[in-house]
Amino acid sequence: MRSIERAATALLLAIAASGAAAQDWMQWPPRAGSTAIAPMAGTSNSSKVDLVLEKSGDHIDVLVDNPLAGPVQAIVSLDRNGQQEDTAAVIRPGSRSRVVQLPIGQEINVQLQAIPGDPALHPQPFDYILPVPAKGLRIDQADGGAHSHNDDENRHAIDFALPMGTMVSAAREGVVMDLDDDEPDNTGVNGNRHARANFVRVLHSDGSMALYAHLQRGSIPVHRGDRVAIGQRIGSVGNSGWSTAPHLHFTVQVNGDRRLQSIPVRILAPQGVLRLPN
């Protein structure tokens, strides 16, 4: 992205509260009016990964709902009288799983951190295609860009600067794991650092995930769970989120065990392998 930071990237993950930052503590016993106790069966109607507390007999089930079309690593943190402990589990796509079971009779605080992907999977070499047309292409920022490509999630990202509405296509086949298509595009030169960006996250067969971000509002023709072919249109270049001009922020990420990690990839252009500026 031309302008993005870790906090903004976390919002692209479409996970309750945030992707890389834990959500607010939930308390047991719940406060008056709390929605901590969910129905005993079924999943929530949320489109984001959710933390759920259920009372079942003489214990409390700490559950995680994952409505995404790909796995999510959930880290549930407990705070009992100042003593903290973490439990990690991979939640399958479209499922609800119990991560921790707790006895009734003590005050606890529970917190969820959720990271897309399965840390047990490892990316395989693959020749990606350009996700945008080669004609008129300009790369504004690439590997280790000091402006916003200097953290784990974006270190090997590429910013393709192109006019608003330019077609964005899948650089590799996969399944649409998650997306957001309803965020406004910036009309001025100053992007909103805290704004959400429209995006498509595509899960590949080896567990890696391509992120196509800052897409134009209303331009995404695919849906969560769709299988997309290489070269298939998945949106248009936009200026949504923390962005100062139309561009596509493209990166391939893996779950590096409790953290999203951008990885270098080889991209084929009509003239050969894409050579990236330092």
Coordinates of C-alpha atoms in Angstrom, one line a residue:
M1 CA 0.0 0.0 0.0
R2 CA 1.2 3.5 -0.6
S3 CA 0.2 4.4 2.9
I4 CA -0.4 1.6 5.5
E5 CA 0.8 0.5 8.8
R6 CA 0.4 -2.5 11.0
A7 CA -2.8 -1.3 12.7
A8 CA -4.4 -0.6 9.4
T9 CA -3.4 -3.9 7.9
A10 CA -4.8 -5.7 10.9
L11 CA -8.2 -4.3 10.0
L12 CA -8.0 -5.9 6.6
L13 CA -8.2 -9.3 8.2
A14 CA -11.9 -8.9 9.0
I15 CA -11.5 -10.4 12.5
A16 CA -13.5 -9.2 15.5
A17 CA -12.0 -6.1 17.0
S18 CA -8.8 -6.5 14.9
G19 CA -6.8 -9.3 13.4
A20 CA -3.4 -8.8 14.9
A21 CA -4.5 -7.0 18.1
A22 CA -6.6 -8.7 20.7
Q23 CA -10.2 -7.7 21.3
D24 CA -11.4 -6.2 24.5
W25 CA -11.5 -8.5 27.5
M26 CA -14.8 -10.4 28.1
Q27 CA -15.7 -11.1 31.7
W28 CA -17.1 -14.0 33.5
P29 CA -19.5 -13.7 35.4
P30 CA -20.8 -11.4 32.7
R31 CA -21.8 -7.8 33.5
A32 CA -25.5 -6.9 33.5
G33 CA -26.8 -6.8 30.0
S34 CA -23.7 -8.6 28.6
T35 CA -24.0 -10.8 25.5
A36 CA -21.2 -13.0 26.6
I37 CA -23.5 -16.1 26.9
A38 CA -24.4 -17.3 23.4
P39 CA -27.1 -19.9 22.4
M40 CA -26.0 -23.4 23.2
A41 CA -26.1 -24.4 19.5
G42 CA -25.3 -22.9 16.2
T43 CA -22.9 -20.1 15.4
S44 CA -23.3 -16.3 15.6
N45 CA -24.5 -14.3 12.7
S46 CA -21.3 -12.2 12.6
S47 CA -19.2 -12.1 9.5
K48 CA -16.0 -11.8 11.6
V49 CA -14.2 -14.2 13.9
D50 CA -15.9 -14.0 17.3
L51 CA -15.1 -15.0 20.9
V52 CA -18.1 -16.7 22.6
L53 CA -18.6 -17.7 26.3
E54 CA -21.2 -20.4 27.0
K55 CA -22.3 -21.8 30.3
S56 CA -22.7 -25.6 30.1
G57 CA -23.4 -27.4 33.3
D58 CA -20.7 -26.8 35.9
H59 CA -18.2 -25.2 33.5
I60 CA -17.8 -22.4 30.9
D61 CA -16.9 -23.2 27.3
V62 CA -14.7 -20.6 25.7
L63 CA -15.5 -20.9 21.9
V64 CA -14.3 -19.2 18.8
D65 CA -16.5 -18.8 15.7
N66 CA -14.7 -18.7 12.4
P67 CA -17.1 -17.7 9.5
L68 CA -14.2 -17.2 7.1
A69 CA -13.5 -19.5 4.1
G70 CA -10.1 -20.4 5.4
P71 CA -8.5 -21.5 8.7
V72 CA -7.7 -19.0 11.5
Q73 CA -5.2 -19.4 14.4
A74 CA -7.0 -18.3 17.6
I75 CA -5.1 -17.4 20.7
V76 CA -7.3 -17.3 23.8
S77 CA -5.7 -15.4 26.7
L78 CA -7.1 -15.8 30.3
D79 CA -6.5 -13.5 33.2
R80 CA -7.4 -15.1 36.5
N81 CA -6.5 -13.0 39.5
G82 CA -3.6 -11.4 37.6
Q83 CA -2.3 -14.8 36.3
Q84 CA -2.3 -14.9 32.6
E85 CA -2.1 -18.0 30.3
D86 CA -2.6 -18.5 26.5
T87 CA -4.0 -21.3 24.5
A88 CA -3.7 -21.5 20.7
A89 CA -5.8 -23.5 18.3
V90 CA -6.5 -23.6 14.6
I91 CA -10.2 -23.1 13.8
R92 CA -11.4 -24.6 10.6
P93 CA -13.3 -22.6 8.0
G94 CA -17.0 -22.0 8.8
S95 CA -16.8 -23.7 12.2
R96 CA -17.2 -23.1 15.9
S97 CA -14.6 -24.7 18.2
R98 CA -14.0 -24.9 21.9
V99 CA -10.6 -23.7 22.8
V100 CA -10.7 -23.7 26.6
Q101 CA -13.0 -25.1 29.3
L102 CA -13.2 -23.3 32.6
P103 CA -14.9 -24.1 36.0
I104 CA -17.7 -21.9 37.3
G105 CA -17.1 -20.1 40.5
Q106 CA -14.2 -17.8 39.7
E107 CA -13.9 -14.4 38.0
I108 CA -12.0 -14.6 34.7
N109 CA -11.2 -12.3 31.8
V110 CA -10.9 -13.7 28.4
Q111 CA -9.3 -12.2 25.3
L112 CA -9.0 -13.3 21.7
Q113 CA -6.3 -12.8 19.2
A114 CA -6.9 -14.2 15.7
I115 CA -4.5 -14.6 12.8
P116 CA -5.6 -15.8 9.3
G117 CA -4.0 -19.0 8.1
D118 CA -2.7 -22.3 9.5
P119 CA 0.9 -22.1 10.9
A120 CA 1.4 -25.8 10.1
L121 CA 1.3 -25.2 6.4
H122 CA 4.3 -24.1 4.4
P123 CA 4.3 -22.1 1.1
Q124 CA 5.6 -23.8 -2.1
P125 CA 7.5 -22.0 -4.9
F126 CA 5.0 -20.6 -7.4
D127 CA 5.2 -18.2 -10.4
Y128 CA 2.6 -15.6 -9.9
I129 CA 1.2 -13.5 -12.7
L130 CA 0.9 -9.7 -12.7
P131 CA -2.4 -8.8 -10.9
V132 CA -2.7 -5.6 -13.0
P133 CA -2.1 -4.7 -16.6
A134 CA 1.5 -4.2 -17.6
K135 CA 0.8 -1.2 -19.8
G136 CA 1.5 2.0 -17.9
L137 CA 2.5 0.1 -14.8
R138 CA 4.5 2.0 -12.1
I139 CA 5.8 0.5 -8.9
D140 CA 5.6 3.1 -6.1
Q141 CA 6.9 0.9 -3.2
A142 CA 8.3 -2.6 -3.0
D143 CA 10.3 -4.8 -0.7
G144 CA 11.2 -3.1 2.6
G145 CA 9.7 0.3 1.5
A146 CA 10.5 2.7 4.3
H147 CA 7.1 4.4 4.0
S148 CA 4.9 1.5 5.0
H149 CA 6.5 -1.8 4.0
N150 CA 8.8 -2.1 7.0
D151 CA 6.8 -4.5 9.2
D152 CA 6.3 -8.3 9.0
E153 CA 2.9 -8.1 7.4
N154 CA 4.0 -5.8 4.5
R155 CA 7.8 -6.3 4.2
H156 CA 7.5 -7.9 0.7
A157 CA 4.4 -6.1 -0.5
I158 CA 4.3 -4.3 -3.8
D159 CA 2.4 -1.1 -4.6
F160 CA 1.2 -0.9 -8.2
A161 CA 0.2 2.6 -9.1
L162 CA -2.5 2.7 -11.8
P163 CA -5.6 4.8 -12.6
M164 CA -8.7 4.4 -10.6
G165 CA -10.9 1.5 -11.9
T166 CA -8.1 -0.4 -13.5
M167 CA -8.9 -4.2 -13.4
V168 CA -7.3 -6.3 -10.7
S169 CA -7.0 -10.0 -11.4
A170 CA -6.0 -13.0 -9.3
A171 CA -2.3 -13.6 -9.5
R172 CA -2.9 -17.3 -8.5
E173 CA -5.9 -19.5 -8.2
G174 CA -7.5 -20.1 -4.9
V175 CA -10.5 -19.5 -2.6
V176 CA -11.8 -16.1 -1.6
M177 CA -11.2 -16.4 2.2
D178 CA -12.4 -12.9 3.1
L179 CA -13.2 -9.5 1.6
D180 CA -14.5 -6.0 2.2
D181 CA -16.2 -4.0 -0.6
D182 CA -18.1 -1.3 1.2
E183 CA -15.4 1.2 2.3
P184 CA -15.3 4.7 0.7
D185 CA -12.5 5.8 -1.6
N186 CA -10.5 8.9 -0.7
T187 CA -11.2 11.9 -2.8
G188 CA -8.4 14.1 -1.5
V189 CA -4.6 13.8 -1.3
N190 CA -4.6 12.8 2.4
G191 CA -5.6 9.3 3.2
N192 CA -7.2 8.4 6.5
R193 CA -4.7 6.5 8.5
H194 CA -7.3 4.8 10.5
A195 CA -9.8 4.0 7.7
R196 CA -10.5 0.5 6.5
A197 CA -9.5 -0.5 3.0
N198 CA -11.5 -2.6 0.6
F199 CA -9.7 -5.9 0.0
V200 CA -9.8 -9.5 -1.2
R201 CA -7.8 -12.2 0.6
V202 CA -7.3 -15.4 -1.5
L203 CA -6.3 -18.6 0.1
H204 CA -3.9 -20.8 -1.9
S205 CA -3.6 -24.6 -1.9
D206 CA -0.3 -24.5 0.1
G207 CA -1.8 -22.3 2.9
S208 CA -0.3 -19.0 1.7
M209 CA -2.7 -16.1 1.2
A210 CA -2.6 -13.2 -1.4
L211 CA -3.9 -9.9 -0.2
Y212 CA -5.2 -7.4 -2.8
A213 CA -5.9 -4.1 -1.0
H214 CA -7.2 -0.5 -1.5
L215 CA -9.7 -1.8 -4.0
Q216 CA -12.4 0.5 -5.4
R217 CA -15.6 0.5 -3.5
G218 CA -18.3 -1.7 -5.1
S219 CA -15.8 -3.2 -7.6
I220 CA -15.5 -6.7 -6.2
P221 CA -17.5 -9.3 -8.2
V222 CA -16.6 -12.3 -6.1
H223 CA -17.9 -13.6 -2.8
R224 CA -16.4 -15.3 0.3
G225 CA -16.0 -19.0 -0.5
D226 CA -15.8 -18.5 -4.3
R227 CA -13.0 -20.3 -6.1
V228 CA -11.1 -18.0 -8.4
A229 CA -9.0 -18.9 -11.4
I230 CA -5.6 -17.3 -12.2
G231 CA -6.3 -14.2 -14.2
Q232 CA -9.9 -13.9 -13.1
R233 CA -11.1 -10.4 -12.3
I234 CA -11.5 -9.8 -8.6
G235 CA -11.9 -6.1 -8.4
S236 CA -10.6 -2.7 -9.5
V237 CA -7.8 -0.4 -8.4
G238 CA -9.1 2.0 -5.8
N239 CA -8.0 4.5 -3.2
S240 CA -9.7 3.2 0.0
G241 CA -8.2 3.1 3.4
W242 CA -5.0 4.8 4.3
S243 CA -4.1 5.7 0.8
T244 CA -3.1 9.0 -0.9
A245 CA -3.6 8.0 -4.6
P246 CA -5.1 5.0 -6.5
H247 CA -3.0 1.9 -6.4
L248 CA -3.1 -1.8 -5.6
H249 CA -1.3 -3.1 -2.6
F250 CA -0.4 -6.7 -3.3
T251 CA 1.4 -9.1 -0.9
V252 CA 1.5 -12.8 -0.2
Q253 CA 1.3 -13.7 3.5
V254 CA 1.6 -16.8 5.7
N255 CA 0.7 -17.5 9.3
G256 CA 4.2 -17.5 10.9
D257 CA 2.7 -18.9 14.1
R258 CA 0.9 -16.1 16.0
R259 CA 1.9 -13.4 13.4
L260 CA 1.1 -12.6 9.8
Q261 CA 4.2 -12.7 7.7
S262 CA 4.7 -11.3 4.2
I263 CA 6.9 -13.5 2.0
P264 CA 8.8 -12.7 -1.2
V265 CA 7.3 -14.1 -4.4
R266 CA 8.3 -14.4 -8.1
I267 CA 6.0 -12.5 -10.5
L268 CA 6.0 -13.1 -14.2
A269 CA 5.4 -10.1 -16.5
P270 CA 5.1 -10.1 -20.3
Q271 CA 8.8 -9.1 -20.5
G272 CA 9.9 -11.8 -18.0
V273 CA 10.4 -12.0 -14.3
L274 CA 9.4 -8.7 -12.6
R275 CA 12.4 -6.9 -11.2
L276 CA 11.6 -4.9 -8.1
P277 CA 13.3 -1.7 -7.0
N278 CA 15.1 -1.7 -3.7

